[in-house]
Amino acid sequence: MADFVQKTVNKSAVRDLAVPIATVTSFNTLVESVIADNPFGCVGYTTKAGETIAPVVRNREHYTAKVNFLDGEGKRVGTVSLQSPSIAAFEANAAEALANATLAAAMGGYAERDFGGESYYCQLKCHDPSGDDYYVTFTRKTVRVSSYQDDAIKGKVDTWADDVPALD
């Protein structure tokens, strides 16, 4: 009987943030700066099908807005979570829930946005000069580097994060 033989070792590391990223705007600014500035020295490449891929690309993302419904005494009587595929949809969905009088009446209270309860998630795919792909994933509370083999990749991300005040 044949055995499986390990071919690669994929690693993962996470940095817990002391303070969550405050707003979706500052979150997006951080993500866009990584894509535009390429602080990890990633390289673009061309697929076998001839498609050109940028050095750093958004691989997955979603944003969850929270709307609480409060009664006349300020007690929460209901909540709605709205997971959206983009920041534009996130903002539009939150605005729709806040303005929906029928929903507020059904919940038995008025709508109020729960900014502190909202979550943001964006995974970037990075192509290392060695040819390896790895991921840098941002949430409001963490930064994760995953699927890397060479510890130098984690070192690049860690060094960069040390210089970004929001990632302390």
Coordinates of N, CA, C and O in Angstrom, one line a residue:
M1 N 0.8 -1.2 0.0 CA 0.0 0.0 0.0 C 0.9 1.2 0.0 O 1.8 1.3 0.8
A2 N 0.6 2.2 -0.9 CA 1.4 3.4 -1.0 C 1.1 4.4 0.1 O -0.1 4.5 0.6
D3 N 2.0 5.2 0.6 CA 1.9 6.2 1.6 C 1.9 7.6 1.0 O 2.5 7.8 -0.1
F4 N 1.2 8.5 1.7 CA 1.3 9.9 1.3 C 2.7 10.4 1.7 O 3.2 10.1 2.8
V5 N 3.3 11.2 0.8 CA 4.6 11.8 1.1 C 4.4 13.3 1.2 O 3.9 13.9 0.2
Q6 N 4.8 14.0 2.3 CA 4.6 15.4 2.4 C 5.5 16.1 1.3 O 6.7 15.8 1.2
K7 N 4.9 17.1 0.6 CA 5.7 17.8 -0.4 C 5.9 19.2 0.0 O 6.9 19.8 -0.4
T8 N 5.0 19.8 0.8 CA 5.2 21.2 1.2 C 4.8 21.4 2.6 O 4.1 20.5 3.2
V9 N 5.2 22.5 3.2 CA 4.8 22.8 4.6 C 4.3 24.2 4.5 O 5.0 25.2 4.3
N10 N 3.0 24.3 4.6 CA 2.3 25.7 4.6 C 2.1 26.1 6.0 O 1.6 25.4 6.9
K11 N 2.5 27.4 6.3 CA 2.4 27.9 7.6 C 1.4 29.0 7.7 O 1.0 29.6 6.7
S12 N 1.1 29.4 8.9 CA 0.2 30.5 9.2 C 0.6 31.2 10.5 O 1.1 30.5 11.4
A13 N 0.4 32.5 10.5 CA 0.7 33.3 11.7 C -0.3 34.4 11.8 O -0.8 34.9 10.8
V14 N -0.6 34.8 13.0 CA -1.6 35.8 13.2 C -1.1 36.9 14.2 O -0.4 36.6 15.1
R15 N -1.5 38.1 13.9 CA -1.2 39.2 14.8 C -2.5 39.8 15.3 O -3.4 40.2 14.5
D16 N -2.7 39.7 16.6 CA -3.9 40.3 17.2 C -3.7 41.8 17.4 O -2.7 42.1 18.0
L17 N -4.7 42.6 17.0 CA -4.5 44.0 17.1 C -5.0 44.4 18.5 O -6.0 44.0 19.0
A18 N -4.3 45.4 19.1 CA -4.6 45.9 20.4 C -5.9 46.6 20.4 O -6.7 46.6 21.4
V19 N -6.2 47.3 19.3 CA -7.4 48.1 19.1 C -8.0 47.8 17.8 O -7.2 47.8 16.8
P20 N -9.3 47.4 17.7 CA -9.8 47.1 16.4 C -9.8 48.3 15.4 O -9.8 49.4 15.9
I21 N -9.6 48.0 14.1 CA -9.7 49.1 13.1 C -11.0 49.7 13.2 O -12.1 49.1 13.2
A22 N -11.0 51.0 13.4 CA -12.2 51.8 13.7 C -13.3 51.8 12.7 O -14.5 51.7 13.0
T23 N -13.0 52.1 11.4 CA -14.0 52.3 10.4 C -13.7 51.5 9.2 O -12.5 51.1 8.9
V24 N -14.7 51.3 8.4 CA -14.5 50.6 7.1 C -13.7 51.4 6.2 O -12.9 50.8 5.4
T25 N -13.7 52.7 6.3 CA -12.9 53.6 5.5 C -11.4 53.4 5.8 O -10.6 53.2 4.9
S26 N -11.1 53.4 7.1 CA -9.7 53.2 7.5 C -9.2 51.8 7.1 O -8.1 51.6 6.7
F27 N -10.1 50.8 7.2 CA -9.8 49.4 6.9 C -9.5 49.4 5.4 O -8.5 48.8 5.0
N28 N -10.3 50.0 4.5 CA -10.1 49.9 3.1 C -8.8 50.7 2.7 O -8.1 50.3 1.8
T29 N -8.5 51.8 3.4 CA -7.3 52.5 3.1 C -6.1 51.7 3.4 O -5.1 51.7 2.6
L30 N -6.1 50.9 4.5 CA -5.0 50.0 4.8 C -4.9 48.9 3.7 O -3.8 48.7 3.2
V31 N -6.0 48.3 3.3 CA -5.9 47.2 2.3 C -5.4 47.8 1.0 O -4.6 47.2 0.3
E32 N -6.0 49.0 0.6 CA -5.6 49.6 -0.7 C -4.1 50.0 -0.7 O -3.4 49.9 -1.7
S33 N -3.6 50.4 0.5 CA -2.2 50.7 0.5 C -1.3 49.5 0.3 O -0.2 49.7 -0.3
V34 N -1.7 48.4 0.8 CA -0.9 47.2 0.5 C -0.9 46.8 -1.0 O 0.1 46.5 -1.6
I35 N -2.1 46.9 -1.6 CA -2.2 46.6 -3.0 C -1.4 47.6 -3.9 O -0.6 47.2 -4.8
A36 N -1.5 48.9 -3.5 CA -0.8 49.9 -4.3 C 0.7 50.0 -4.1 O 1.5 50.2 -5.0
D37 N 1.1 49.9 -2.8 CA 2.5 50.1 -2.4 C 3.3 48.8 -2.5 O 4.5 48.9 -2.5
N38 N 2.7 47.6 -2.4 CA 3.3 46.3 -2.5 C 4.5 46.3 -1.5 O 5.6 46.0 -1.9
P39 N 4.3 46.4 -0.2 CA 5.4 46.5 0.7 C 6.1 45.2 0.9 O 7.2 45.1 1.5
F40 N 5.5 44.1 0.4 CA 6.2 42.7 0.6 C 7.0 42.3 -0.6 O 7.6 41.2 -0.6
G41 N 7.1 43.2 -1.6 CA 8.0 42.9 -2.7 C 7.4 41.8 -3.6 O 8.2 41.0 -4.2
C42 N 6.1 41.7 -3.7 CA 5.5 40.6 -4.5 C 5.7 41.0 -6.0 O 6.0 42.1 -6.4
V43 N 5.5 40.0 -6.9 CA 5.7 40.2 -8.3 C 4.5 39.7 -9.1 O 3.8 38.7 -8.6
G44 N 4.2 40.4 -10.2 CA 3.1 39.9 -11.0 C 3.5 38.7 -11.8 O 4.7 38.3 -11.9
Y45 N 2.6 38.0 -12.5 CA 2.9 36.9 -13.3 C 1.8 36.7 -14.3 O 0.8 37.3 -14.3
T46 N 2.1 35.8 -15.2 CA 1.1 35.5 -16.3 C 0.7 34.0 -16.2 O 1.6 33.1 -16.0
T47 N -0.6 33.7 -16.2 CA -1.1 32.4 -16.1 C -0.8 31.6 -17.4 O -0.4 32.2 -18.4
K48 N -1.0 30.3 -17.3 CA -0.8 29.5 -18.5 C -1.8 29.9 -19.6 O -1.5 29.7 -20.8
A49 N -2.9 30.4 -19.2 CA -3.9 30.9 -20.2 C -3.6 32.3 -20.7 O -4.3 32.8 -21.6
G50 N -2.5 32.9 -20.3 CA -2.1 34.2 -20.8 C -2.6 35.4 -20.0 O -2.4 36.5 -20.4
E51 N -3.3 35.2 -18.9 CA -3.8 36.3 -18.1 C -2.8 36.8 -17.2 O -2.1 36.1 -16.5
T52 N -2.6 38.2 -17.2 CA -1.7 38.8 -16.4 C -2.3 39.1 -15.0 O -3.4 39.7 -14.9
I53 N -1.6 38.7 -14.0 CA -2.1 38.8 -12.6 C -1.1 39.8 -11.9 O 0.1 39.7 -11.9
A54 N -1.7 40.8 -11.2 CA -1.0 41.8 -10.4 C -0.3 41.1 -9.3 O -0.7 40.0 -8.8
P55 N 0.8 41.7 -8.7 CA 1.5 41.1 -7.6 C 0.7 40.9 -6.3 O 0.8 39.9 -5.7
V56 N -0.3 41.8 -6.1 CA -1.2 41.6 -4.9 C -2.6 41.9 -5.4 O -2.9 42.9 -6.0
V57 N -3.5 41.0 -5.1 CA -4.9 41.1 -5.5 C -5.8 40.8 -4.4 O -5.5 40.0 -3.5
R58 N -7.0 41.3 -4.4 CA -8.1 40.9 -3.5 C -8.5 39.6 -3.9 O -9.0 39.3 -5.0
N59 N -8.5 38.6 -2.9 CA -8.9 37.3 -3.2 C -10.3 37.0 -2.8 O -11.1 36.4 -3.5
R60 N -10.6 37.5 -1.6 CA -12.0 37.3 -1.0 C -12.2 38.5 -0.1 O -11.3 39.0 0.6
E61 N -13.4 38.9 0.0 CA -13.8 40.0 1.0 C -15.3 39.9 1.3 O -16.1 39.5 0.5
H62 N -15.6 40.3 2.5 CA -17.0 40.5 2.9 C -17.0 41.5 4.1 O -16.0 41.6 4.9
Y63 N -18.1 42.1 4.3 CA -18.3 43.2 5.3 C -19.6 43.0 5.9 O -20.6 42.8 5.2
T64 N -19.7 43.0 7.2 CA -21.0 42.7 7.9 C -21.4 43.9 8.7 O -20.7 44.3 9.7
A65 N -22.5 44.5 8.3 CA -23.1 45.7 9.1 C -24.0 45.1 10.1 O -24.7 44.1 9.9
K66 N -24.1 45.8 11.2 CA -25.1 45.4 12.3 C -26.0 46.6 12.6 O -25.5 47.7 12.7
V67 N -27.3 46.3 12.7 CA -28.3 47.3 13.0 C -29.1 46.7 14.2 O -29.6 45.6 14.1
N68 N -29.1 47.5 15.3 CA -29.9 47.1 16.5 C -31.2 47.8 16.4 O -31.3 48.9 15.9
F69 N -32.2 47.2 17.0 CA -33.5 47.8 17.2 C -33.8 48.0 18.6 O -33.7 47.0 19.4
L70 N -34.0 49.2 19.1 CA -34.2 49.6 20.5 C -35.6 50.1 20.7 O -36.2 50.8 19.9
D71 N -36.1 49.7 21.9 CA -37.4 50.2 22.3 C -37.3 51.6 22.9 O -36.2 52.2 22.9
G72 N -38.4 52.1 23.3 CA -38.4 53.5 23.8 C -37.5 53.7 25.0 O -37.1 54.9 25.3
E73 N -37.1 52.6 25.7 CA -36.3 52.8 26.9 C -34.8 52.5 26.6 O -34.0 52.4 27.5
G74 N -34.5 52.3 25.3 CA -33.2 52.0 24.9 C -32.7 50.6 25.0 O -31.6 50.2 24.8
K75 N -33.7 49.7 25.3 CA -33.4 48.2 25.4 C -33.4 47.6 24.0 O -34.3 47.9 23.2
R76 N -32.4 46.8 23.7 CA -32.4 46.1 22.4 C -33.5 45.1 22.3 O -33.6 44.2 23.2
V77 N -34.3 45.2 21.3 CA -35.4 44.2 21.1 C -35.2 43.4 19.8 O -35.9 42.5 19.6
G78 N -34.1 43.7 19.1 CA -33.8 43.0 17.9 C -32.5 43.4 17.3 O -32.0 44.5 17.6
T79 N -32.0 42.6 16.4 CA -30.8 43.0 15.6 C -30.8 42.3 14.3 O -31.4 41.3 14.1
V80 N -30.2 43.0 13.3 CA -30.0 42.5 12.0 C -28.6 42.6 11.6 O -27.9 43.6 11.8
S81 N -28.1 41.5 11.0 CA -26.7 41.4 10.5 C -26.8 41.3 9.0 O -27.6 40.5 8.5
L82 N -26.0 42.1 8.3 CA -26.1 42.2 6.8 C -24.7 41.9 6.3 O -23.9 42.8 6.2
Q83 N -24.4 40.7 5.8 CA -23.1 40.4 5.2 C -23.2 40.8 3.7 O -24.1 40.4 3.0
S84 N -22.2 41.6 3.3 CA -22.2 42.1 1.9 C -20.8 41.8 1.3 O -19.8 41.8 1.9
P85 N -20.9 41.7 -0.1 CA -19.6 41.3 -0.8 C -18.7 42.4 -1.1 O -17.6 42.2 -1.5
S86 N -19.1 43.7 -0.8 CA -18.2 44.8 -1.1 C -18.6 45.9 -0.1 O -19.6 45.9 0.6
I87 N -17.7 46.9 0.0 CA -17.9 48.1 0.9 C -19.1 48.9 0.4 O -20.0 49.3 1.2
A88 N -19.3 49.0 -0.9 CA -20.5 49.8 -1.4 C -21.8 49.1 -1.0 O -22.7 49.8 -0.5
A89 N -21.8 47.8 -1.1 CA -23.0 47.0 -0.8 C -23.2 47.1 0.8 O -24.4 47.2 1.2
F90 N -22.1 47.0 1.5 CA -22.2 47.1 3.0 C -22.9 48.4 3.4 O -23.8 48.4 4.2
E91 N -22.4 49.5 2.8 CA -23.0 50.8 3.2 C -24.4 50.9 2.7 O -25.3 51.4 3.5
A92 N -24.7 50.5 1.5 CA -26.1 50.5 1.0 C -27.1 49.7 1.8 O -28.2 50.1 2.1
N93 N -26.6 48.5 2.2 CA -27.5 47.6 2.9 C -27.8 48.1 4.3 O -28.9 48.0 4.9
A94 N -26.7 48.7 5.0 CA -26.9 49.3 6.3 C -27.9 50.5 6.2 O -28.8 50.6 7.1
A95 N -27.7 51.3 5.2 CA -28.6 52.5 5.1 C -30.1 52.0 4.8 O -31.0 52.6 5.4
E96 N -30.2 50.9 4.1 CA -31.6 50.4 3.8 C -32.2 49.9 5.1 O -33.4 50.1 5.3
A97 N -31.5 49.1 5.9 CA -32.0 48.6 7.1 C -32.4 49.7 8.1 O -33.4 49.7 8.8
L98 N -31.5 50.8 8.1 CA -31.8 51.9 9.0 C -33.1 52.7 8.6 O -33.8 53.2 9.5
A99 N -33.3 52.8 7.3 CA -34.5 53.5 6.8 C -35.7 52.7 6.7 O -36.8 53.3 6.3
N100 N -35.7 51.4 6.9 CA -36.8 50.6 6.7 C -37.8 50.6 7.9 O -37.7 49.9 8.9
A101 N -38.9 51.4 7.7 CA -39.9 51.6 8.8 C -40.7 50.4 9.0 O -41.0 50.1 10.2
T102 N -40.9 49.6 8.0 CA -41.7 48.3 8.2 C -40.9 47.4 9.0 O -41.5 46.7 9.9
L103 N -39.6 47.3 8.8 CA -38.7 46.4 9.6 C -38.7 46.9 11.1 O -38.8 46.1 12.0
A104 N -38.5 48.2 11.2 CA -38.5 48.7 12.6 C -39.8 48.5 13.4 O -39.8 48.1 14.5
A105 N -40.9 48.6 12.7 CA -42.2 48.3 13.3 C -42.3 46.9 13.7 O -42.8 46.5 14.8
A106 N -41.9 46.0 12.8 CA -42.0 44.5 13.1 C -41.1 44.2 14.2 O -41.4 43.3 15.0
M107 N -39.9 44.9 14.4 CA -39.0 44.6 15.5 C -39.5 45.2 16.8 O -39.1 44.8 17.9
G108 N -40.4 46.2 16.7 CA -40.9 46.9 17.9 C -40.0 47.9 18.4 O -39.9 48.2 19.6
G109 N -39.2 48.6 17.6 CA -38.3 49.6 18.1 C -37.7 50.4 16.9 O -38.1 50.2 15.8
Y110 N -36.8 51.3 17.3 CA -36.2 52.2 16.2 C -34.8 51.6 15.9 O -34.2 50.9 16.7
A111 N -34.3 51.8 14.7 CA -33.1 51.3 14.2 C -31.9 52.2 14.6 O -32.0 53.4 14.5
E112 N -30.8 51.5 15.0 CA -29.6 52.2 15.3 C -28.4 51.4 14.9 O -28.3 50.2 15.2
R113 N -27.5 52.0 14.2 CA -26.3 51.2 13.7 C -25.4 50.9 14.9 O -25.1 51.7 15.7
D114 N -24.9 49.6 14.9 CA -23.9 49.1 15.9 C -22.6 49.0 15.2 O -22.1 47.9 14.8
F115 N -21.9 50.2 15.1 CA -20.6 50.2 14.5 C -19.6 49.3 15.2 O -18.8 48.6 14.5
G116 N -19.6 49.2 16.5 CA -18.7 48.4 17.2 C -18.8 46.9 16.9 O -17.9 46.1 17.1
G117 N -20.0 46.5 16.6 CA -20.3 45.1 16.3 C -20.1 44.7 14.9 O -20.2 43.5 14.5
E118 N -19.7 45.6 14.0 CA -19.5 45.3 12.6 C -18.2 44.6 12.4 O -17.3 44.7 13.2
S119 N -18.1 43.8 11.3 CA -16.9 43.1 11.0 C -16.5 43.4 9.5 O -17.4 43.6 8.7
Y120 N -15.2 43.3 9.3 CA -14.6 43.5 7.9 C -13.6 42.4 7.7 O -12.9 42.0 8.6
Y121 N -13.6 41.9 6.5 CA -12.7 40.8 6.1 C -12.2 41.0 4.7 O -13.1 41.2 3.8
C122 N -10.9 41.0 4.5 CA -10.4 41.1 3.2 C -9.1 40.2 3.1 O -8.2 40.4 3.9
Q123 N -9.1 39.2 2.2 CA -7.9 38.4 2.0 C -7.2 38.8 0.7 O -7.9 38.8 -0.3
L124 N -6.0 39.1 0.8 CA -5.1 39.5 -0.3 C -4.3 38.2 -0.7 O -3.8 37.6 0.1
K125 N -4.2 38.0 -2.0 CA -3.3 37.0 -2.5 C -2.1 37.7 -3.0 O -2.1 38.6 -3.8
C126 N -1.0 37.2 -2.5 CA 0.3 37.8 -2.9 C 1.2 36.7 -3.6 O 1.2 35.6 -3.2
H127 N 1.9 37.1 -4.6 CA 2.8 36.2 -5.4 C 4.2 36.6 -5.1 O 4.8 37.6 -5.5
D128 N 4.9 35.8 -4.3 CA 6.3 36.0 -3.9 C 7.2 35.8 -5.1 O 6.9 35.0 -6.0
P129 N 8.4 36.5 -5.1 CA 9.3 36.3 -6.2 C 9.8 34.8 -6.4 O 10.2 34.4 -7.5
S130 N 9.7 34.0 -5.3 CA 10.1 32.6 -5.4 C 9.1 31.8 -6.2 O 9.4 30.7 -6.5
G131 N 7.9 32.4 -6.5 CA 6.9 31.7 -7.2 C 5.7 31.2 -6.3 O 4.7 30.8 -6.8
D132 N 5.9 31.3 -5.0 CA 4.9 30.8 -4.0 C 3.8 31.9 -3.9 O 4.1 33.1 -3.9
D133 N 2.6 31.4 -3.8 CA 1.4 32.3 -3.5 C 1.2 32.2 -2.0 O 1.2 31.1 -1.4
Y134 N 0.9 33.3 -1.3 CA 0.5 33.3 0.1 C -0.6 34.3 0.3 O -0.9 35.1 -0.7
Y135 N -1.2 34.3 1.4 CA -2.3 35.2 1.7 C -2.1 36.1 2.9 O -1.5 35.6 3.9
V136 N -2.5 37.3 2.8 CA -2.5 38.2 4.0 C -4.0 38.6 4.1 O -4.6 39.2 3.2
T137 N -4.5 38.3 5.3 CA -5.9 38.5 5.6 C -6.1 39.5 6.7 O -5.5 39.3 7.8
F138 N -6.9 40.5 6.4 CA -7.2 41.5 7.4 C -8.6 41.4 7.9 O -9.5 41.1 7.1
T139 N -8.8 41.5 9.2 CA -10.1 41.7 9.8 C -10.0 42.9 10.7 O -8.9 43.5 10.8
R140 N -11.0 43.3 11.3 CA -11.0 44.5 12.2 C -10.0 44.2 13.4 O -9.4 45.2 13.9
K141 N -9.8 42.9 13.8 CA -9.1 42.6 15.0 C -7.8 41.9 14.8 O -7.0 41.7 15.7
T142 N -7.5 41.4 13.5 CA -6.3 40.6 13.3 C -5.8 40.9 11.9 O -6.4 41.3 11.0
V143 N -4.5 40.5 11.8 CA -3.8 40.3 10.4 C -3.2 38.9 10.4 O -2.5 38.6 11.4
R144 N -3.5 38.2 9.4 CA -3.0 36.8 9.3 C -2.2 36.6 8.0 O -2.7 37.1 7.0
V145 N -1.1 36.0 8.1 CA -0.4 35.6 6.9 C -0.4 34.1 6.9 O -0.2 33.4 7.9
S146 N -0.8 33.5 5.7 CA -1.0 32.1 5.7 C -0.6 31.5 4.3 O -0.4 32.2 3.4
S147 N -0.4 30.2 4.3 CA 0.0 29.4 3.2 C 1.3 29.8 2.7 O 1.6 29.6 1.5
Y148 N 2.2 30.2 3.6 CA 3.6 30.5 3.2 C 4.5 29.4 3.6 O 4.1 28.6 4.5
Q149 N 5.6 29.2 2.9 CA 6.5 28.1 3.3 C 7.8 28.7 3.9 O 8.3 28.2 4.8
D150 N 8.3 29.8 3.3 CA 9.5 30.4 3.7 C 9.2 31.5 4.8 O 8.4 32.4 4.7
D151 N 9.9 31.3 6.0 CA 9.7 32.2 7.1 C 10.1 33.7 6.7 O 9.6 34.6 7.4
A152 N 10.9 33.9 5.7 CA 11.2 35.2 5.3 C 9.9 36.0 4.8 O 9.9 37.2 5.0
I153 N 8.9 35.3 4.3 CA 7.7 35.9 3.9 C 7.0 36.5 5.2 O 6.6 37.6 5.2
K154 N 6.9 35.7 6.2 CA 6.3 36.2 7.4 C 7.1 37.3 8.0 O 6.5 38.3 8.5
G155 N 8.4 37.3 7.9 CA 9.3 38.4 8.3 C 9.0 39.7 7.6 O 8.9 40.7 8.2
K156 N 8.8 39.6 6.3 CA 8.4 40.8 5.5 C 7.1 41.4 6.0 O 7.0 42.6 6.2
V157 N 6.1 40.6 6.2 CA 4.8 41.1 6.6 C 4.9 41.6 8.0 O 4.4 42.7 8.3
D158 N 5.6 40.9 8.9 CA 5.8 41.4 10.3 C 6.5 42.7 10.3 O 6.1 43.6 11.1
T159 N 7.6 42.9 9.6 CA 8.3 44.1 9.6 C 7.5 45.3 9.1 O 7.5 46.4 9.7
W160 N 6.7 45.0 8.0 CA 5.8 46.1 7.5 C 4.8 46.4 8.6 O 4.5 47.6 8.8
A161 N 4.2 45.4 9.2 CA 3.1 45.7 10.2 C 3.6 46.4 11.4 O 2.9 47.3 12.0
D162 N 4.9 46.2 11.7 CA 5.5 47.0 12.9 C 5.5 48.5 12.6 O 5.5 49.3 13.5
D163 N 5.5 48.8 11.3 CA 5.6 50.3 11.0 C 4.2 50.9 10.7 O 4.2 52.1 10.3
V164 N 3.2 50.1 10.9 CA 1.8 50.6 10.6 C 1.2 50.8 12.0 O 0.8 49.8 12.6
P165 N 1.0 52.1 12.4 CA 0.4 52.3 13.8 C -0.9 51.6 14.1 O -1.1 51.1 15.2
A166 N -1.8 51.4 13.1 CA -3.1 50.8 13.3 C -2.9 49.3 13.6 O -3.9 48.7 14.0
L167 N -1.7 48.7 13.3 CA -1.6 47.3 13.5 C -0.8 46.9 14.7 O -0.3 45.8 14.8
D168 N -0.7 47.8 15.6 CA 0.0 47.5 16.9 C -0.7 46.5 17.7 O -1.9 46.4 17.7

